[in-house]
Coordinates of C-alpha atoms and ligand atoms in Angstrom, one line a residue:
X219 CA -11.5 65.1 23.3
X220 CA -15.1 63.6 23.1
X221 CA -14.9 60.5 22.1
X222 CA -17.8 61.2 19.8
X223 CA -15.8 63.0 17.6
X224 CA -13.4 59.5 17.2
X225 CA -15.5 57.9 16.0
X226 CA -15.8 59.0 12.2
X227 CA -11.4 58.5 12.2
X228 CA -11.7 54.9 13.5
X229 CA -14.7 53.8 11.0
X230 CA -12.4 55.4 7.9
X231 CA -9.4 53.1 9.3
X232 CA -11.5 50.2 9.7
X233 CA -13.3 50.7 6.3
X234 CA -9.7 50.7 4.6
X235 CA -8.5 47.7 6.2
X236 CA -7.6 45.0 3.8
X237 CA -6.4 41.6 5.3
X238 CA -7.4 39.7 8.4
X239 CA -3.3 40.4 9.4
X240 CA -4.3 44.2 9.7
X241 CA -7.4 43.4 11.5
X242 CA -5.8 41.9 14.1
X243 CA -3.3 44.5 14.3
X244 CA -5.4 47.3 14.1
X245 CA -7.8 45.6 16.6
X246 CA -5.0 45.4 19.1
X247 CA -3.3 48.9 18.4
X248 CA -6.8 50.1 19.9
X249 CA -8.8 47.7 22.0
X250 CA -5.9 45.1 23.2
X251 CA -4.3 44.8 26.2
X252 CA -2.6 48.0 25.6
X253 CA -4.9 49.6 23.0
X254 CA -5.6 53.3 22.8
X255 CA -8.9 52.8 23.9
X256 CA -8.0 50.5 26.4
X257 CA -5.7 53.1 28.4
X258 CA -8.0 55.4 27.9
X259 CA -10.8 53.7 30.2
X260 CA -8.0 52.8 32.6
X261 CA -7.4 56.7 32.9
X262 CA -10.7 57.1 33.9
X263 CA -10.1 55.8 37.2
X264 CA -8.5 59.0 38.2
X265 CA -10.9 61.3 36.9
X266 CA -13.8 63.4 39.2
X267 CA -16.8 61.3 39.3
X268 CA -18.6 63.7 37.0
X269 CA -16.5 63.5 34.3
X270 CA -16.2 59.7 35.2
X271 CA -19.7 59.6 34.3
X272 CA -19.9 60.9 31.3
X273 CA -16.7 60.3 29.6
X274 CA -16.4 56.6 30.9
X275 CA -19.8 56.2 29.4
X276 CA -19.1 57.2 26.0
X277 CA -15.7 55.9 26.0
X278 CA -17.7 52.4 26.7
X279 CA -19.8 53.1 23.9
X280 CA -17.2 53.8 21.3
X281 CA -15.5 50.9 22.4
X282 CA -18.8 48.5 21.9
X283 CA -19.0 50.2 18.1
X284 CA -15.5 49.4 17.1
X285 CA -15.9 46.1 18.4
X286 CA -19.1 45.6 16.4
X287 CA -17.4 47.4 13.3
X288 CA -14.5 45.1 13.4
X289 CA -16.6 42.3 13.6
X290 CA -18.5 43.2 10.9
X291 CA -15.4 44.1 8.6
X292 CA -13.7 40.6 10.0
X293 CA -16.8 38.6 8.4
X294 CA -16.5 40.8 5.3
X295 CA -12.8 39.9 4.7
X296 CA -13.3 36.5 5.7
X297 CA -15.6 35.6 3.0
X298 CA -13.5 37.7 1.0
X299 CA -10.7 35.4 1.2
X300 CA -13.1 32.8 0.7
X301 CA -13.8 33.4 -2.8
X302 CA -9.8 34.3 -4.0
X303 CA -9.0 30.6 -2.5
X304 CA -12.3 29.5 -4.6
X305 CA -11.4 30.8 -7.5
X306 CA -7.7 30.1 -7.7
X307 CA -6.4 28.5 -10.9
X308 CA -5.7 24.6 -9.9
X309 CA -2.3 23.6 -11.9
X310 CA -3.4 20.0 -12.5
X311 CA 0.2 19.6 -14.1
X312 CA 1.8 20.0 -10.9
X313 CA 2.2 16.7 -9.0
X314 CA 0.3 15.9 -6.2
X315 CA 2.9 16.0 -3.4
X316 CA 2.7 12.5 -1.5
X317 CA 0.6 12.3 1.8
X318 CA 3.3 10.6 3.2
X319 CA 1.1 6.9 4.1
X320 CA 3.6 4.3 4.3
X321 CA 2.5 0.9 3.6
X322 CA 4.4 -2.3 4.2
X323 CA 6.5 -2.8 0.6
X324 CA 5.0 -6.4 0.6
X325 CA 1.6 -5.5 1.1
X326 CA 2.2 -2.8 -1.5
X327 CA 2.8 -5.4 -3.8
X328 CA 0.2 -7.6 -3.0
X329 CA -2.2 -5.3 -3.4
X330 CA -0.9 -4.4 -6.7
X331 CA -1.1 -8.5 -7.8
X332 CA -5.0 -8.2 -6.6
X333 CA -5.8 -5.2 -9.2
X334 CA -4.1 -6.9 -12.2
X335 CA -5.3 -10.3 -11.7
X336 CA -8.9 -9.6 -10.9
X337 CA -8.8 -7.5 -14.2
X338 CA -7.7 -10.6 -15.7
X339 CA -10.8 -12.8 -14.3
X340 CA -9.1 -14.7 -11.4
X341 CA -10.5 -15.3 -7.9
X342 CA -8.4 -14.3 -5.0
X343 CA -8.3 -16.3 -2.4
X344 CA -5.9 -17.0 0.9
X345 CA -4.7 -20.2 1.6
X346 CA -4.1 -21.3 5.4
X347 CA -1.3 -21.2 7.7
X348 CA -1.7 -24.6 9.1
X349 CA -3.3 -27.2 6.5
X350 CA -2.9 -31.1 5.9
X351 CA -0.3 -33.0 5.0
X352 CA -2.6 -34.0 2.6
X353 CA -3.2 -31.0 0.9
X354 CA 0.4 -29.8 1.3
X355 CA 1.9 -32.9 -0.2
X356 CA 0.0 -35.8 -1.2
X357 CA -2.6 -34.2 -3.3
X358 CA 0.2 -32.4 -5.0
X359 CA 1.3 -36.0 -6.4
X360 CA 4.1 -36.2 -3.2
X361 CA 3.5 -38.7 -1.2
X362 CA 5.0 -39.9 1.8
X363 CA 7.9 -41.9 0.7
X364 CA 8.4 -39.5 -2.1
X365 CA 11.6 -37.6 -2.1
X366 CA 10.7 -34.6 -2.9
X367 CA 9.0 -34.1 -0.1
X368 CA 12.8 -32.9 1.3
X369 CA 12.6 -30.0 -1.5
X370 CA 10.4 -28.3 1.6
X371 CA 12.2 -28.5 5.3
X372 CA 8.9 -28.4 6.9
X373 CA 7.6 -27.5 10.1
X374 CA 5.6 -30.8 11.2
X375 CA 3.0 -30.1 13.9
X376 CA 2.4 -33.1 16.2
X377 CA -1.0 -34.3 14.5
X378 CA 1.0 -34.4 11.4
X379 CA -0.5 -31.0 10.1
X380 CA 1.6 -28.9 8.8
X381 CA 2.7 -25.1 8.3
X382 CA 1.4 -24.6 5.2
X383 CA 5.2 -24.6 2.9
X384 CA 3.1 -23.4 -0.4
X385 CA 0.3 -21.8 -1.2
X386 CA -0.2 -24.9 -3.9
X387 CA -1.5 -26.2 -0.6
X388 CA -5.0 -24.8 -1.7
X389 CA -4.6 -26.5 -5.3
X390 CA -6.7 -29.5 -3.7
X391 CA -9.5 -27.6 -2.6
X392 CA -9.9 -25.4 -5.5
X393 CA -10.4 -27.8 -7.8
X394 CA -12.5 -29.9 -5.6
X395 CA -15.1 -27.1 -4.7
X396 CA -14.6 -24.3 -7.8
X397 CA -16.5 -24.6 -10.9
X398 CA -14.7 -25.2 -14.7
X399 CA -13.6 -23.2 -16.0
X400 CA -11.4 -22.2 -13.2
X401 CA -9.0 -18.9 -12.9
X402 CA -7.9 -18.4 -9.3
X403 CA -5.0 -16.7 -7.5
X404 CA -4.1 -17.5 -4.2
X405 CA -1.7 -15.2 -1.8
X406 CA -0.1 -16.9 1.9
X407 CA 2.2 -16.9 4.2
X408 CA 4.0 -19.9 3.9
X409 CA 6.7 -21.2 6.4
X410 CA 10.2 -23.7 5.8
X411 CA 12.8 -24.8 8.6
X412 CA 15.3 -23.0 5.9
X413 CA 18.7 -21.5 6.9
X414 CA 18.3 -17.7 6.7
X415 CA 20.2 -15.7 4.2
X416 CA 20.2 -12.4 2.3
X417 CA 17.3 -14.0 -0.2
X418 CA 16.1 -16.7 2.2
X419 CA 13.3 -16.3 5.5
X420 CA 11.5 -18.9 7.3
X421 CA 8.1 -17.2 6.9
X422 CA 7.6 -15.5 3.4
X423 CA 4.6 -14.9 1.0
X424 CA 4.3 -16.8 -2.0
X425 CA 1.3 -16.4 -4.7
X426 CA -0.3 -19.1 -6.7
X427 CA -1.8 -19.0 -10.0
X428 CA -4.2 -21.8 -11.0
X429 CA -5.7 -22.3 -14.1
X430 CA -8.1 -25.2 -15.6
X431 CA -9.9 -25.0 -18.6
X432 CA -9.8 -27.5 -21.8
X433 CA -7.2 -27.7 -24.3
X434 CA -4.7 -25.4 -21.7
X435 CA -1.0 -24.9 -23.1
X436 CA 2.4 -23.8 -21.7
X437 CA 1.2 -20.6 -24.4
X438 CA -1.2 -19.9 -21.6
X439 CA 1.4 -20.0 -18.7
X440 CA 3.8 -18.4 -20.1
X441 CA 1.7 -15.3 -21.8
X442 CA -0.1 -14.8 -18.3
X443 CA 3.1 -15.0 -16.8
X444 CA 4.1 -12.3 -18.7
X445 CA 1.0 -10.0 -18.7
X446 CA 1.4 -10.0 -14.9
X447 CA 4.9 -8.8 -14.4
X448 CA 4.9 -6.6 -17.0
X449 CA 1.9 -4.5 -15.1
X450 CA 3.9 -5.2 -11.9
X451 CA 6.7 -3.6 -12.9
X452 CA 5.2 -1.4 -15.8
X453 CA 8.1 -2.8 -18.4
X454 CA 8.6 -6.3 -19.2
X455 CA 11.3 -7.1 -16.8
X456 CA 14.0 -9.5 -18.1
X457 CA 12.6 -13.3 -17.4
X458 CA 14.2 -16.4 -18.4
X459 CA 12.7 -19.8 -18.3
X460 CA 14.3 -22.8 -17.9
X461 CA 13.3 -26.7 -17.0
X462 CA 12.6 -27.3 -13.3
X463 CA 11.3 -30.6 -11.5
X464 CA 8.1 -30.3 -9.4
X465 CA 5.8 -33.1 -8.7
X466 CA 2.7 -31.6 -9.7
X467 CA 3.5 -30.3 -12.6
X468 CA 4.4 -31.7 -16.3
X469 CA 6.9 -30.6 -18.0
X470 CA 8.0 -28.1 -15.1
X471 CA 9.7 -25.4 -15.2
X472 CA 11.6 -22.3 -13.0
X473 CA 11.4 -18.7 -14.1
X474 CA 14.2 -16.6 -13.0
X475 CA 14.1 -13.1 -13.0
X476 CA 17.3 -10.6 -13.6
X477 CA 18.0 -9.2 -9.9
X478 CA 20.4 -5.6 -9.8
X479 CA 20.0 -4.3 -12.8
X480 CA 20.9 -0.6 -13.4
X481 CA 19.2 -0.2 -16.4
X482 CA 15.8 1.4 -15.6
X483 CA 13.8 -0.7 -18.2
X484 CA 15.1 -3.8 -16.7
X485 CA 16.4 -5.1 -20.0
X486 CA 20.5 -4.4 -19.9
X487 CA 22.8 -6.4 -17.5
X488 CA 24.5 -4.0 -15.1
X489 CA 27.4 -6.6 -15.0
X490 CA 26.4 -6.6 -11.4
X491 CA 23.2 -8.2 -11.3
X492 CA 22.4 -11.9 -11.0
X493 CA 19.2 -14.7 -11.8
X494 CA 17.3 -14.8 -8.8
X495 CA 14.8 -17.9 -8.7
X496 CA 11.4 -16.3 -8.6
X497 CA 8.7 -18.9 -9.9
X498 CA 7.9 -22.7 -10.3
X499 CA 5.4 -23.3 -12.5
X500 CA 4.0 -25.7 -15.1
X501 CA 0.9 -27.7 -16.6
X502 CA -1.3 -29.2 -14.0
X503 CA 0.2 -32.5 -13.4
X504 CA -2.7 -35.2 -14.6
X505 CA -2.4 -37.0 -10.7
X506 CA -3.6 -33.8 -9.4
X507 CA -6.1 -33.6 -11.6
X508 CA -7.7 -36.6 -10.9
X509 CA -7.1 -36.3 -6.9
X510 CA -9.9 -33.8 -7.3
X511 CA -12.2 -36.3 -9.5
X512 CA -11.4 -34.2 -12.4
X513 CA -11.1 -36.1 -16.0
X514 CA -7.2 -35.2 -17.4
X515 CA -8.7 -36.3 -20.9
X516 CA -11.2 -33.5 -20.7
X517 CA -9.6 -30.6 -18.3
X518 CA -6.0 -29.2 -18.4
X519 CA -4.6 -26.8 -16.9
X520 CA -1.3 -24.3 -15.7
X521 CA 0.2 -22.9 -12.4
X522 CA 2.3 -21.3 -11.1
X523 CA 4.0 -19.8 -7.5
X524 CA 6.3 -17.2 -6.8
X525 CA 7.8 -15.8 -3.6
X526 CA 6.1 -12.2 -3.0
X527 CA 9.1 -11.2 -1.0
X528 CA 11.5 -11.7 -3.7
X529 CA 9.1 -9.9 -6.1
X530 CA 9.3 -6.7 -3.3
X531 CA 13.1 -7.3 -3.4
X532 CA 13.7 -7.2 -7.0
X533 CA 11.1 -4.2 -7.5
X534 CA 12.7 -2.1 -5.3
X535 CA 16.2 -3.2 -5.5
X536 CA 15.9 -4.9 -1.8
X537 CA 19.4 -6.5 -1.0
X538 CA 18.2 -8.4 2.1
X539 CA 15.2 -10.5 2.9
X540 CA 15.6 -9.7 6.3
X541 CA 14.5 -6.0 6.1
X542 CA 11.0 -7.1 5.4
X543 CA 10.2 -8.2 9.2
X544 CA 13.3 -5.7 11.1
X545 CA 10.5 -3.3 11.5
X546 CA 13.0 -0.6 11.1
X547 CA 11.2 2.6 10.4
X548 CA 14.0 4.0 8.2
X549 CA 13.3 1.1 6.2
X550 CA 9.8 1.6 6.0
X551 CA 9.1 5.5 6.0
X552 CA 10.4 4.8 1.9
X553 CA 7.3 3.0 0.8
X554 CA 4.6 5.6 0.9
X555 CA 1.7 5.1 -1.4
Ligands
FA5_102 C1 7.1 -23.9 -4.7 O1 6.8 -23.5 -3.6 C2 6.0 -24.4 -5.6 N1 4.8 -24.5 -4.9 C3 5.8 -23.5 -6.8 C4 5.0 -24.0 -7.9 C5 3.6 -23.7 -7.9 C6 5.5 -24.9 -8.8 C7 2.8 -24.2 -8.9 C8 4.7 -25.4 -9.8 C9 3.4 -25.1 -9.8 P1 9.6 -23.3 -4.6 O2 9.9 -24.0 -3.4 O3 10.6 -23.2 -5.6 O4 8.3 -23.8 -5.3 O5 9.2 -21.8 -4.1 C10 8.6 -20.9 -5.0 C11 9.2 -19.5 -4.9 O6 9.1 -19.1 -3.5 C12 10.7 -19.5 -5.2 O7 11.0 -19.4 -6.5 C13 11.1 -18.2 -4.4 O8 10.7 -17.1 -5.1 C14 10.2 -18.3 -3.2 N2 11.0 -18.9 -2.1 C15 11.2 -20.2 -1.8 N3 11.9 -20.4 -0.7 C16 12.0 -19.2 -0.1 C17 12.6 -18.6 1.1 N4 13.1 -19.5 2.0 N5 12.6 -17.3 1.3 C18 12.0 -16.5 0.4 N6 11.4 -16.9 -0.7 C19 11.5 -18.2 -1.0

């Protein structure tokens, strides 16, 4: 048969051809390995060198035609498929499906303290890992034959610096160099020579809250207090408050938070929950106040501190401080953002 006469038949099948998947086989059936058209210019071999001429010639040239026809058709269904996928109805119901980053659950946290309290005016700032003794006691009103400085087993370096035990370490210097009215927040590491248990580490992140402005009340404190962990945890989680001794702070006071409970809003006792210590906090003791040449009669203020990893643990129902730094990637692949 001259191939000629082919030609019309394979431009019909080509012009019906619908989807890339029939391209490809249809492309194949013909001019693949063991395509029509491919055994058919192998057979030539064994022809007389006449008709080796002429049909091997036009055998080549159908060949170069349906290669350029399925080219053409390719480019044709391509951008075909181009404009379906365009024009596809989007379901913006449907919820996005995760793209599976995990993040650290305490620097998930952290991140989320940063959003809410810079919406709420405060500075963020990071206190040290090594600082004073100064700054990590005695401008906190604890000085060195002060008892409570045994509230913090500390790790002494041997120039009598310190790993920083609290971020209030930074209390100092913020009031020192920050103008008045002042609304900063302040996230660390901070290190104790503490016996580790299920809710105590010897390195751990705390965040501080430090407030100074005039007339300041424990109104403040406490309604900032609770504006932050209600957006951390969406509800307002159950908190109690309760008196609590700090140097640099009068009146002081501990805020608990309920630790296990079932219910989702936070509010009803499993019966197998229990108050876990989460924050010290209080007004601005007036001996702080004027370690940093500020006037108590004119300035007053609030802070606070809470331990980042116990926040992670109660948000996501953590039962063991010492997941946090296991690096256990079954641990970790939960906490996707
Ligand atoms: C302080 O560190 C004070 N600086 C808090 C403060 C700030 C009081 C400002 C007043 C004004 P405390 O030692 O209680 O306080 O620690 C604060 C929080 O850190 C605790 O409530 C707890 O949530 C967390 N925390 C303390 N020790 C550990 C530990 N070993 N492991 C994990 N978290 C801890």
């Amino acid at each position: 048969m001259n191939p000629e006469q082919l030609k019309p038949q394979i431009h019909a099948w080509i012009a019906a051809l619908t989807s890339l998947k029939q391209l490809i086989e249809y492309r194949n059936s013909l001019v693949g390995k063991k395509g029509t058209l491919t055994e058919m210019l192998k057979n030539v071999a064994s022809l007389s060198p006449e008709e080796k001429k002429t049909l091997g010639k036009s055998l080549n040239e159908l060949r170069a035609d349906v290669e350029a026809e399925l080219a053409k058709k390719e480019k044709e269904i391509r951008e075909q498929e181009l404009k379906t996928a365009e024009n596809r109805f989007i379901d913006m119901t449907v919820p996005a499906k995760s793209h599976g980053r995990t993040q650290h659950p305490i620097k998930i946290v952290q991140s989320d303290i940063i959003d809410i309290v810079t919406r709420m005016g405060f500075s963020v700032w990071r206190s040290p890992t090594v600082t004073t003794e100064f700054d990590n006691f005695d401008a906190l009103n604890i000085p060195s034959w002060h008892p409570a400085r045994d509230m913090q087993d500390t790790f002494w370096l041997t120039d009598r610096r310190v790993l920083a035990t609290q971020t209030s370490c930074m209390q100092n210097h913020l009031l020192r160099t920050q103008p008045k009215p002042l609304r900063a927040m302040v996230l660390g590491s901070v290190y104790r020579n503490e016996k580790i248990d299920a809710t105590h580490d010897i390195a751990f992140e705390q965040v501080e809250g430090l407030v100074v402005d005039k007339n300041i009340n424990i109104g403040h404190l406490k309604g900032t207090i609770t504006t932050i962990l209600t957006e951390l945890f969406g509800y307002e989680p159950r908190f109690r408050m309760r008196p609590g001794y700090f140097p640099f702070v009068e009146p002081g006071m501990e805020v608990d938070l309920w630790w296990g409970s079932s219910a989702s809003d936070g509010t009803a006792s499993s019966g197998k929950g229990r108050w876990l210590e989460f924050m010290g906090c209080g007004l601005v003791h007036p001996n702080v106040l004027r370690q940093a040449d500020i006037d108590p009669e004119e300035y007053s203020g609030f802070a606070f501190g809470f331990g980042l990893t116990r926040l992670a643990m109660i948000r996501y129902g953590i039962s063991d401080i010492r997941l946090f730094h296991e690096n256990k990637i079954e641990f970790l692949e939960q906490f996707t953002v």
